[in-house]
């Protein structure tokens, strides 16, 4: 009985193989696609440098791409090619809105360690002004997992803690898919995010639950297809540099 079953399995695999074989004969040109032709761009010298089709949001010199909270003048400081949070002055926000995008941003928490948990080197990148990719000094600093560096705050725990030590520059490379809303503001597809932290994959096309909430369960509230990005003032002098974005 067992032999018969085995023979039947073998026969069915052979027939599957021959079917596959048939579809792979003929003119290989029939499966070539020549249009559209992807745009030719010049990549940066290194993977951290902006490619030719990127929008540079901060080149180390000025806040020309940004506005202060509620339209106020920006009080964050710029020195040595980096911007630094000024405690109590509020978040800063891009003038331009973005939806689906690739974002590169570098950040540094203070070399002099002050505080612990969420009070140590805390800032954040609010994609579309609503979805926080956490920035935190998590080098030998315990906090709740869904609030640590590279988490989507209070939603998605990162796959690894890839933090460098305080005072050292770190990179985030983010691929973000904006949520889509249909008629009557109904959610059609949730936001998704991939994050590479210092070269390490820490969010893998993960699905967001909704807008970031400090208290309670996140939920989606309808918004535009493109919304500005904000950087958080959480009271710690966190620095940022080399920020560029490619709308997708
Ligand atoms: Mg934060």
Tab-separated table of N, CA and C in Angstrom, residues 34-40:
chain	number	residue	atom	x	y	z
A	34	UNK	N	10.297	46.137	-21.753
A	34	UNK	CA	11.266	47.215	-22.015
A	34	UNK	C	10.769	48.587	-21.592
A	35	UNK	N	9.490	48.715	-21.294
A	35	UNK	CA	8.969	50.004	-20.821
A	35	UNK	C	8.054	49.748	-19.627
A	36	UNK	N	7.941	50.670	-18.671
A	36	UNK	CA	8.682	51.933	-18.646
A	36	UNK	C	10.155	51.730	-18.289
A	37	UNK	N	10.965	52.684	-18.670
A	37	UNK	CA	12.388	52.657	-18.339
A	37	UNK	C	12.596	53.427	-17.030
A	38	UNK	N	13.141	52.797	-15.994
A	38	UNK	CA	13.369	53.526	-14.734
A	38	UNK	C	14.272	54.738	-14.956
A	39	UNK	N	13.955	55.843	-14.257
A	39	UNK	CA	14.745	57.074	-14.376
A	39	UNK	C	16.193	56.801	-13.987
A	40	UNK	N	17.087	57.402	-14.735
A	40	UNK	CA	18.510	57.270	-14.401
A	40	UNK	C	18.843	58.332	-13.348
